[in-house]
mmCIF file with all atom_site columns, C-alpha atoms in Angstrom:
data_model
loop_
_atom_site.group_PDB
_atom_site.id
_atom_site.type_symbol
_atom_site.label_atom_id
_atom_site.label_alt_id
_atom_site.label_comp_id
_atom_site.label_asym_id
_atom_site.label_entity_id
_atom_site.label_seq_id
_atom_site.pdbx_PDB_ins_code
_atom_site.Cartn_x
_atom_site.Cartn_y
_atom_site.Cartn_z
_atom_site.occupancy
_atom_site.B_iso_or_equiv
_atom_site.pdbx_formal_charge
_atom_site.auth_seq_id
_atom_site.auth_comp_id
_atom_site.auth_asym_id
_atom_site.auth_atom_id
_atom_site.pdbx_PDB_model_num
ATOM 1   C CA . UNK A 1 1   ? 111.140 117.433 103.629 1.00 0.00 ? 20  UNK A CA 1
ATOM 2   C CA . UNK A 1 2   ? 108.962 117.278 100.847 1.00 0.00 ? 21  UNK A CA 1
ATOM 3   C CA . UNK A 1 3   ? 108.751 113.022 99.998  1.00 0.00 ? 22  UNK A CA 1
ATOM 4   C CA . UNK A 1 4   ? 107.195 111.151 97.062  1.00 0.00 ? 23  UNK A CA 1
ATOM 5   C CA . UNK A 1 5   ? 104.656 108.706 98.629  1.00 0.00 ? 24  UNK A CA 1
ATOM 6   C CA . UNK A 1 6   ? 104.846 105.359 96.868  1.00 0.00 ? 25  UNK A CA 1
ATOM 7   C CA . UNK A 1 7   ? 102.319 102.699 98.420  1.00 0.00 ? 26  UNK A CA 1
ATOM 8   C CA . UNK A 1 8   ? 103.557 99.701  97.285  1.00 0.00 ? 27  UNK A CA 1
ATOM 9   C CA . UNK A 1 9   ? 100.894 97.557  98.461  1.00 0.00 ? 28  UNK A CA 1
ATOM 10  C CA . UNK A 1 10  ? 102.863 94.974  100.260 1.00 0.00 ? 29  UNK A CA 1
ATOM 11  C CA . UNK A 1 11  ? 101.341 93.990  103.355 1.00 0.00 ? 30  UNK A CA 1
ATOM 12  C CA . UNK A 1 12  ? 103.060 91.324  106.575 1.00 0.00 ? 31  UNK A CA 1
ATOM 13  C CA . UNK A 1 13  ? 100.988 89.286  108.564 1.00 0.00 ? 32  UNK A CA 1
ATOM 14  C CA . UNK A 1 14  ? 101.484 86.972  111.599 1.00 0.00 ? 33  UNK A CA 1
ATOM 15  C CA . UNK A 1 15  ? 103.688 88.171  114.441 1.00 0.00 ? 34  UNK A CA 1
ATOM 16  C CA . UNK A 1 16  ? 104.730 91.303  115.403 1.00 0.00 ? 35  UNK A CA 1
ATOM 17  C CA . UNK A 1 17  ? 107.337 91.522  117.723 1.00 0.00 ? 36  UNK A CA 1
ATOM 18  C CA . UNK A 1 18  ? 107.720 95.354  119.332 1.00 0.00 ? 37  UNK A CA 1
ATOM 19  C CA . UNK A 1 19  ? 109.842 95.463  121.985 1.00 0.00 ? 38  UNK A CA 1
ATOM 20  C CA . UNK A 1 20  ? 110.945 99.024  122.985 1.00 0.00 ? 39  UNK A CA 1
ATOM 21  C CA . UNK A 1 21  ? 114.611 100.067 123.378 1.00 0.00 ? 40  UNK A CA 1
ATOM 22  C CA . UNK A 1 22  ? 116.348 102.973 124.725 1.00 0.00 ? 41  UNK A CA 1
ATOM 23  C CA . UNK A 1 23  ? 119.983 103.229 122.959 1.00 0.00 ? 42  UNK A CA 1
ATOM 24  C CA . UNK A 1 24  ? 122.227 106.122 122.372 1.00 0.00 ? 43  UNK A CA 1
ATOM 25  C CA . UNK A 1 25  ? 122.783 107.601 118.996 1.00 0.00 ? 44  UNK A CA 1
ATOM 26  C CA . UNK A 1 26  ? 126.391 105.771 118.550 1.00 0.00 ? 45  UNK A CA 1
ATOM 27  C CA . UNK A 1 27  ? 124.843 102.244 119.214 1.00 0.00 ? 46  UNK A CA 1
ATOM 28  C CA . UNK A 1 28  ? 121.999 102.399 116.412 1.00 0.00 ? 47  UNK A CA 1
ATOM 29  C CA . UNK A 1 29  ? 120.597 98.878  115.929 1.00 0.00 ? 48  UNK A CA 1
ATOM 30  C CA . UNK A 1 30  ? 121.033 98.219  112.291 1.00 0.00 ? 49  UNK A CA 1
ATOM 31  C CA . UNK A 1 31  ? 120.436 95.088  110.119 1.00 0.00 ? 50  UNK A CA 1
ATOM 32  C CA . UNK A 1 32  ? 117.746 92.121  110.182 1.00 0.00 ? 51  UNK A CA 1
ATOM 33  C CA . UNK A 1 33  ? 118.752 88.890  111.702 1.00 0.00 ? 52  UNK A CA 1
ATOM 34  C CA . UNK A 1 34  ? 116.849 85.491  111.157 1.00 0.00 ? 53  UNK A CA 1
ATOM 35  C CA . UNK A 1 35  ? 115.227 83.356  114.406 1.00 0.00 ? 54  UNK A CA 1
ATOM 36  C CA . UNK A 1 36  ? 114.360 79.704  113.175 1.00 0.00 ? 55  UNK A CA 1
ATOM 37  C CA . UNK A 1 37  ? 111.489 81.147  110.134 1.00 0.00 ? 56  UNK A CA 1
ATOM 38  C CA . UNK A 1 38  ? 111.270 85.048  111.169 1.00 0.00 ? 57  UNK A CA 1
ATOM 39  C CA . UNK A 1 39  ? 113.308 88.369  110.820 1.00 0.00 ? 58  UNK A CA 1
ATOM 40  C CA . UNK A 1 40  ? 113.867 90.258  113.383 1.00 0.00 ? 59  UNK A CA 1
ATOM 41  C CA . UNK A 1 41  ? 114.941 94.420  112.745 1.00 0.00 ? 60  UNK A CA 1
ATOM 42  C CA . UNK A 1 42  ? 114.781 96.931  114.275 1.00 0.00 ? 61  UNK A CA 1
ATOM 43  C CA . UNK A 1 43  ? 112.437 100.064 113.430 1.00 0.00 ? 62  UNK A CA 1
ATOM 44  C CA . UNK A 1 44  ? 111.339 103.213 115.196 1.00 0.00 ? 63  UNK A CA 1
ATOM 45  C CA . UNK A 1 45  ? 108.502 104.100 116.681 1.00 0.00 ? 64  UNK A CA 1
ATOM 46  C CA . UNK A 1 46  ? 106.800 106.916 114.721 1.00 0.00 ? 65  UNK A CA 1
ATOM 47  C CA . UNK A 1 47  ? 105.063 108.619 117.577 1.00 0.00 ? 66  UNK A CA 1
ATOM 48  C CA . UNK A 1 48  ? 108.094 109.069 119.587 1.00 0.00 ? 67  UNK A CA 1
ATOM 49  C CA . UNK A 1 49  ? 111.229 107.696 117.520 1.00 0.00 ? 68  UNK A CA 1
ATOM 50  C CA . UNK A 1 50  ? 112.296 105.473 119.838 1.00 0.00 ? 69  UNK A CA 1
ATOM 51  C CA . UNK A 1 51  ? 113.811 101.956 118.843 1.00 0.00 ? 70  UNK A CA 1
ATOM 52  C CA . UNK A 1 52  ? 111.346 98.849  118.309 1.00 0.00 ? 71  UNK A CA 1
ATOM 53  C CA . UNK A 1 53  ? 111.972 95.537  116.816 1.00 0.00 ? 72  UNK A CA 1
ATOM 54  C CA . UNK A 1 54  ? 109.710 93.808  113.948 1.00 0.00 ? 73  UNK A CA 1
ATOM 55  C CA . UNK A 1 55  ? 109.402 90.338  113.965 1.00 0.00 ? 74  UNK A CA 1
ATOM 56  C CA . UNK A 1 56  ? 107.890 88.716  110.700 1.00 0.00 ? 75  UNK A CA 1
ATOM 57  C CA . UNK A 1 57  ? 107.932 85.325  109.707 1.00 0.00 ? 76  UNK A CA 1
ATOM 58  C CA . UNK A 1 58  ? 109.768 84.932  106.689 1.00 0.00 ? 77  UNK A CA 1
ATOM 59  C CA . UNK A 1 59  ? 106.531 83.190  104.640 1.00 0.00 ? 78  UNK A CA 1
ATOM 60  C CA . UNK A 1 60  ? 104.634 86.694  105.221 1.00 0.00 ? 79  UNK A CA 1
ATOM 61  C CA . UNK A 1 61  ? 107.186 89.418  104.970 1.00 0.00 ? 80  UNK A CA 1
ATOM 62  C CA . UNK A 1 62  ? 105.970 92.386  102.943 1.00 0.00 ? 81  UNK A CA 1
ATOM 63  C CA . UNK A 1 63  ? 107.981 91.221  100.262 1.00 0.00 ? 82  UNK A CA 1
ATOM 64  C CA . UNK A 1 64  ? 107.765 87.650  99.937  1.00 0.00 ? 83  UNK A CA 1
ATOM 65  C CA . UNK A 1 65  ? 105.999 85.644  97.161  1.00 0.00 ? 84  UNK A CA 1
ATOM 66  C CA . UNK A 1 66  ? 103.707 84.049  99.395  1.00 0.00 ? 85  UNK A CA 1
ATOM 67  C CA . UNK A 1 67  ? 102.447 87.082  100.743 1.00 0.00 ? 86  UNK A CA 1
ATOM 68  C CA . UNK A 1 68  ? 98.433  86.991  100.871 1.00 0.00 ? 87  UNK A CA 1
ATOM 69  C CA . UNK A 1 69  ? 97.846  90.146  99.787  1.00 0.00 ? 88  UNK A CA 1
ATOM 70  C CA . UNK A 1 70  ? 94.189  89.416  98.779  1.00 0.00 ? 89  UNK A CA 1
ATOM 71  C CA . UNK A 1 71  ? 92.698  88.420  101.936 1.00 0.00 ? 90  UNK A CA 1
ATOM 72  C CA . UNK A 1 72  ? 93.378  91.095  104.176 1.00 0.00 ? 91  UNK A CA 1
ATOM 73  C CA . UNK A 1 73  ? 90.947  93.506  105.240 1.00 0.00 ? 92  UNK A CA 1
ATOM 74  C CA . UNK A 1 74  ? 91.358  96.901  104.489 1.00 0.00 ? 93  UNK A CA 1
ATOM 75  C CA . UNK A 1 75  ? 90.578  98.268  107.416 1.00 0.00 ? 94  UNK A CA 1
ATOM 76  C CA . UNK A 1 76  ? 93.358  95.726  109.447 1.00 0.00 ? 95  UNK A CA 1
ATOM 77  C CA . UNK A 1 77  ? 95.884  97.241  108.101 1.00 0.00 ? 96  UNK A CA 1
ATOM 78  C CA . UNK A 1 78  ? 98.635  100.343 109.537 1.00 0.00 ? 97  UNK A CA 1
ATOM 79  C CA . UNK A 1 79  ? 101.349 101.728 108.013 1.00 0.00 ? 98  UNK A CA 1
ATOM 80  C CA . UNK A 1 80  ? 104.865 101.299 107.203 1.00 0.00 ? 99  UNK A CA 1
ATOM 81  C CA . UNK A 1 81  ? 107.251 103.660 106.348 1.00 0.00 ? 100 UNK A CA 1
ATOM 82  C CA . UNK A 1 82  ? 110.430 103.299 104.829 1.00 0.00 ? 101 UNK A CA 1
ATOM 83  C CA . UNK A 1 83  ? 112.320 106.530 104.671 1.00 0.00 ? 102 UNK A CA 1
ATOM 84  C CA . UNK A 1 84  ? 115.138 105.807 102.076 1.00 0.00 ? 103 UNK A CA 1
ATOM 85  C CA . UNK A 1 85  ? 118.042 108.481 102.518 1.00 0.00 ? 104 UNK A CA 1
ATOM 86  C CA . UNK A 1 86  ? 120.516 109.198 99.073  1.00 0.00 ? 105 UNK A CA 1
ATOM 87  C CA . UNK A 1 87  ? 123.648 108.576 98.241  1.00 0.00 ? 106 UNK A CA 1
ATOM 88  C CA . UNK A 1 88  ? 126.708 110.463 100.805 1.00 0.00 ? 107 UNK A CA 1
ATOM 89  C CA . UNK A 1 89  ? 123.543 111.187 103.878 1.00 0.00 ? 108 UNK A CA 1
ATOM 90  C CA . UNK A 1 90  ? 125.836 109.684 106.694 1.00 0.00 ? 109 UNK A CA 1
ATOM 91  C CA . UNK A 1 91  ? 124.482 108.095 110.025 1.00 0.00 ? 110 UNK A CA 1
ATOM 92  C CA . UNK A 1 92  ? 123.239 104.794 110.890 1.00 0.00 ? 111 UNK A CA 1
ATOM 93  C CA . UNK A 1 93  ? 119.691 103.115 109.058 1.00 0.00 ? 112 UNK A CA 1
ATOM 94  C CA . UNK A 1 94  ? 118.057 100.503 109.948 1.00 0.00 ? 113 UNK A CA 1
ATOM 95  C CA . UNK A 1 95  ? 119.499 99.127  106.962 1.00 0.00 ? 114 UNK A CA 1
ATOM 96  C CA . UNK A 1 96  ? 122.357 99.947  105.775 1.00 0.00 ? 115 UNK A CA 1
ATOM 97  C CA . UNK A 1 97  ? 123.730 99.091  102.289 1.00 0.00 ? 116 UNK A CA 1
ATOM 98  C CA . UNK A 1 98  ? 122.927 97.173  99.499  1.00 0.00 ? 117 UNK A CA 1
ATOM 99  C CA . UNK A 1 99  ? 122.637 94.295  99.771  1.00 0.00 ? 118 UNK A CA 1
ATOM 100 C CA . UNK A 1 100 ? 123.629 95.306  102.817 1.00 0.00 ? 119 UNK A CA 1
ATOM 101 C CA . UNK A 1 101 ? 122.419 93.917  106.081 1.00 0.00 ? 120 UNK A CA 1
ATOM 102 C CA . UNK A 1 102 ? 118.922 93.854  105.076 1.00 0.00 ? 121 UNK A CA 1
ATOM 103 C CA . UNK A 1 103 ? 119.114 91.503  101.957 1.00 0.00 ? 122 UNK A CA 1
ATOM 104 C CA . UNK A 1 104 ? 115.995 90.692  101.722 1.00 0.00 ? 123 UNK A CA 1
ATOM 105 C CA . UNK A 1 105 ? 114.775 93.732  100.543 1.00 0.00 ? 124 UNK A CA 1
ATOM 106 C CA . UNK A 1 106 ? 117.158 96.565  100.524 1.00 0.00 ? 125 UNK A CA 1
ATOM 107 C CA . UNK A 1 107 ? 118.165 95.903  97.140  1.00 0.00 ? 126 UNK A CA 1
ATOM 108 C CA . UNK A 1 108 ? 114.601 96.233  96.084  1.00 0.00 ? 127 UNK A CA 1
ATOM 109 C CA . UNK A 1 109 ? 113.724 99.527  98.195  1.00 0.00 ? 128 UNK A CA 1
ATOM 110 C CA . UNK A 1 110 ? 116.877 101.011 96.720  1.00 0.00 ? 129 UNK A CA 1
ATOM 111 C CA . UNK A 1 111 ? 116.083 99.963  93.358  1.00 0.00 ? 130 UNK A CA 1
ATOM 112 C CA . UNK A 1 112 ? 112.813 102.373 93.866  1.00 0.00 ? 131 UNK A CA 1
ATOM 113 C CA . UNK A 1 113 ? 114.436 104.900 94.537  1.00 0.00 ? 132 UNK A CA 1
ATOM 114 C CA . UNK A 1 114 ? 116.893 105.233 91.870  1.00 0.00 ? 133 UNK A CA 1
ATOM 115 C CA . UNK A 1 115 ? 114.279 104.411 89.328  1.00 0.00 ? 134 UNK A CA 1
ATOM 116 C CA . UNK A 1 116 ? 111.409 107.280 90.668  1.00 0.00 ? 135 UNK A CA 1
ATOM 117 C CA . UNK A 1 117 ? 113.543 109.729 92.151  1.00 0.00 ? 136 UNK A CA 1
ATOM 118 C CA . UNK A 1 118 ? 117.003 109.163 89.841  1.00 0.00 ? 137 UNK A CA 1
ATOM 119 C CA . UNK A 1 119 ? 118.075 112.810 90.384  1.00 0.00 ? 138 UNK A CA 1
ATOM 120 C CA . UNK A 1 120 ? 118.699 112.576 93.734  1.00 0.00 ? 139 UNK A CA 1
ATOM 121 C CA . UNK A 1 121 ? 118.796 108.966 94.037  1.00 0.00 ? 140 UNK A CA 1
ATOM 122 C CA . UNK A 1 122 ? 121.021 108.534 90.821  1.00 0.00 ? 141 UNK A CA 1
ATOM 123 C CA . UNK A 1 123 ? 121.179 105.492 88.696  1.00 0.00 ? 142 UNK A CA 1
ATOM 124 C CA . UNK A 1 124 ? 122.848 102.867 90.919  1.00 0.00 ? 143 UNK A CA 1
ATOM 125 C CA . UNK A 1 125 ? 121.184 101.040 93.936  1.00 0.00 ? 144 UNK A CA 1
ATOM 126 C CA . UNK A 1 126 ? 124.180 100.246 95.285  1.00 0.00 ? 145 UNK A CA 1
ATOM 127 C CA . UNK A 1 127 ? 125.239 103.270 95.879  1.00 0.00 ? 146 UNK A CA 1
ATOM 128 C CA . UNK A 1 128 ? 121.838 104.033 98.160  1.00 0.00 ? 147 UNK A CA 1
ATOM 129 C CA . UNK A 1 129 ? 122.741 103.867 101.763 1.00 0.00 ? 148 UNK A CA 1
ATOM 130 C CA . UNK A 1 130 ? 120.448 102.517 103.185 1.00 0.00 ? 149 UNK A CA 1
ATOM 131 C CA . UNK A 1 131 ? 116.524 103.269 104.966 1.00 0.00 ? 150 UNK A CA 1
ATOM 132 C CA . UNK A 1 132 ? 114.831 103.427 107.806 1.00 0.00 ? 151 UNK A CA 1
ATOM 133 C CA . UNK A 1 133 ? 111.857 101.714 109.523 1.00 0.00 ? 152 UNK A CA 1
ATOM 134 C CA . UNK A 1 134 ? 108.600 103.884 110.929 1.00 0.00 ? 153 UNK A CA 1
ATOM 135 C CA . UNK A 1 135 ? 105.895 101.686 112.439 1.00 0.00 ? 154 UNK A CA 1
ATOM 136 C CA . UNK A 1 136 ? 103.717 102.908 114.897 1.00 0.00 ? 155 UNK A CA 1
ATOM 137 C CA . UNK A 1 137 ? 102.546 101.274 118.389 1.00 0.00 ? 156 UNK A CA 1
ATOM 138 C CA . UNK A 1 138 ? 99.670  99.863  119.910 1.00 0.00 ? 157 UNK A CA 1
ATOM 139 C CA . UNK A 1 139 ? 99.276  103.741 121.907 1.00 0.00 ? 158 UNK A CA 1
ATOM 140 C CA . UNK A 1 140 ? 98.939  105.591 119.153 1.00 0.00 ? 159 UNK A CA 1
ATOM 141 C CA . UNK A 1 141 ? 95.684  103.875 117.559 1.00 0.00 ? 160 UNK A CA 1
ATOM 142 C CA . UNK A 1 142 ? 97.606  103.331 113.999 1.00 0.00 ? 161 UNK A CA 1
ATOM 143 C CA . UNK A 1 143 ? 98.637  99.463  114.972 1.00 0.00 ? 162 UNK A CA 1
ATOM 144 C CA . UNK A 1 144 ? 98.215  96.413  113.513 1.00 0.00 ? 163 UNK A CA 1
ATOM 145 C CA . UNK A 1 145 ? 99.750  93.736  112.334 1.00 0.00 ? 164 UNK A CA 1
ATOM 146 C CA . UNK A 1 146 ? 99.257  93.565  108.600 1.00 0.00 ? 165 UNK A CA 1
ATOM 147 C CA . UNK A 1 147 ? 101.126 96.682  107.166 1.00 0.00 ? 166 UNK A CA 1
ATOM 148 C CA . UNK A 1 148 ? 100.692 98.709  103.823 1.00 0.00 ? 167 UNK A CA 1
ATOM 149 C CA . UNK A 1 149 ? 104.403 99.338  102.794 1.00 0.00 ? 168 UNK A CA 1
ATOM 150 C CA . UNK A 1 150 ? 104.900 103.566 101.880 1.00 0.00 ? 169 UNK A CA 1
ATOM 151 C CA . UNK A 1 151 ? 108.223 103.795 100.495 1.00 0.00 ? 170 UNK A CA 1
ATOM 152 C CA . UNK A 1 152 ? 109.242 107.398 101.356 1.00 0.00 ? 171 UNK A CA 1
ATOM 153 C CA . UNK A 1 153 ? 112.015 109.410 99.011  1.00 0.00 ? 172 UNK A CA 1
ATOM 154 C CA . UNK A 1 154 ? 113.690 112.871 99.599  1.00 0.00 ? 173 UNK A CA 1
ATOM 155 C CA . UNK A 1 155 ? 113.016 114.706 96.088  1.00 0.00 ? 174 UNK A CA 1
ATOM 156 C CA . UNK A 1 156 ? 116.119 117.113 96.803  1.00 0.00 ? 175 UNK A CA 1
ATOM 157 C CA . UNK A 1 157 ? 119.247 116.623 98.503  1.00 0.00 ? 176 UNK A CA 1
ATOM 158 C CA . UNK A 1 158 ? 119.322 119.971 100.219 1.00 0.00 ? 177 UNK A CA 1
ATOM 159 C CA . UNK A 1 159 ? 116.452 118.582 103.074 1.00 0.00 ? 178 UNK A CA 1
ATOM 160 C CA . UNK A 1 160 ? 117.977 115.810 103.906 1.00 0.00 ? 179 UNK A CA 1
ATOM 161 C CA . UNK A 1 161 ? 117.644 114.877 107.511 1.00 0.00 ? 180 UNK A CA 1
ATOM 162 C CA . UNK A 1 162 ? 117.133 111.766 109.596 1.00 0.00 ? 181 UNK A CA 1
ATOM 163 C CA . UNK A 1 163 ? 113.821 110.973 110.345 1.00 0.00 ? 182 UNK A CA 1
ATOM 164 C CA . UNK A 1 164 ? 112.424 108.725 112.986 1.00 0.00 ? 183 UNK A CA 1
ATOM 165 C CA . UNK A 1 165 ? 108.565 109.904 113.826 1.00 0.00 ? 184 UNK A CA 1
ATOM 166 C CA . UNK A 1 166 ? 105.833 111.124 111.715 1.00 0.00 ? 185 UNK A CA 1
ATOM 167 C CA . UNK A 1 167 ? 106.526 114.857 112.489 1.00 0.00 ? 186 UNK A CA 1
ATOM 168 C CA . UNK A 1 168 ? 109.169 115.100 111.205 1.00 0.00 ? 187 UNK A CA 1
ATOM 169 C CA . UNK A 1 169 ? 108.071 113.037 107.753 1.00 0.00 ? 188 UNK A CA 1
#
């Protein structure tokens, strides 16, 4: 898969959650859910692709207006990915839909896509269906809590393939 790398500088602080999970391909977590002031969702773990949960409180998610951006260290901060699949891939995503059961930023994420990679995204968000999380784990050396968002896009439709650890991206 050859993928557009967009860093879109958005980084989450506070708590991380990552609670590893063994599940079979026909009971994919999908969708965030709220917990008093955090999300819980589930992502996978880009060393091995197996299923971990993020928890962010809601006044630091990568996304939110209160984000603060500015004080983080550099050197604090891991990677992201979200790997955003076009319009008719089929399976289950982390987040499916638009708004879909990620509405805090799946409309956003899909938005990017259609408006960098519109020939294989095409012109509607909606239509996007959905993306997945990669985060990687304490183990592999590339933790920590404050993340630098990489929003990653197919740029053909003829590679398209689900992708849950950094080998395969």
């Amino acid at each position: 898969m050859r993928a557009l790398r967009r860093g879109l500088l958005l980084l989450a602080l506070g708590s991380l959650g990552l609670l590893p999970s063994t599940v079979g391909a026909d009971t994919l977590p999908s969708g965030e859910r709220a917990l008093g002031n955090a999300t819980i969702e589930p992502a996978y773990n880009d060393f091995n692709g197996t299923i971990v949960y993020l928890l962010t409180p809601n006044r630091l998610a990568p996304l939110g207006a209160d984000n603060p951006i500015n004080t983080v260290n550099h050197n604090a901060v891991a990677p992201l990915y979200l790997i955003v699949y076009p319009p008719g891939t089929p399976g289950t995503f982390n987040c499916m839909g638009v708004p879909g059961n990620c509405p805090d930023h799946g409309g956003v994420i899909a938005g990017v896509a259609t408006s960098v990679e519109g020939l294989v995204y095409g012109s509607d968000p909606n239509l996007v269906p959905g993306h997945d999380h990669l985060v990687g784990m304490p183990r592999t050396g590339d933790f920590n809590v404050p993340w630098r968002v990489y929003v990653e896009l197919f740029t053909s439709t003829g590679s398209v393939t689900h992708i849950t650890t950094l080998d395969q991206l």
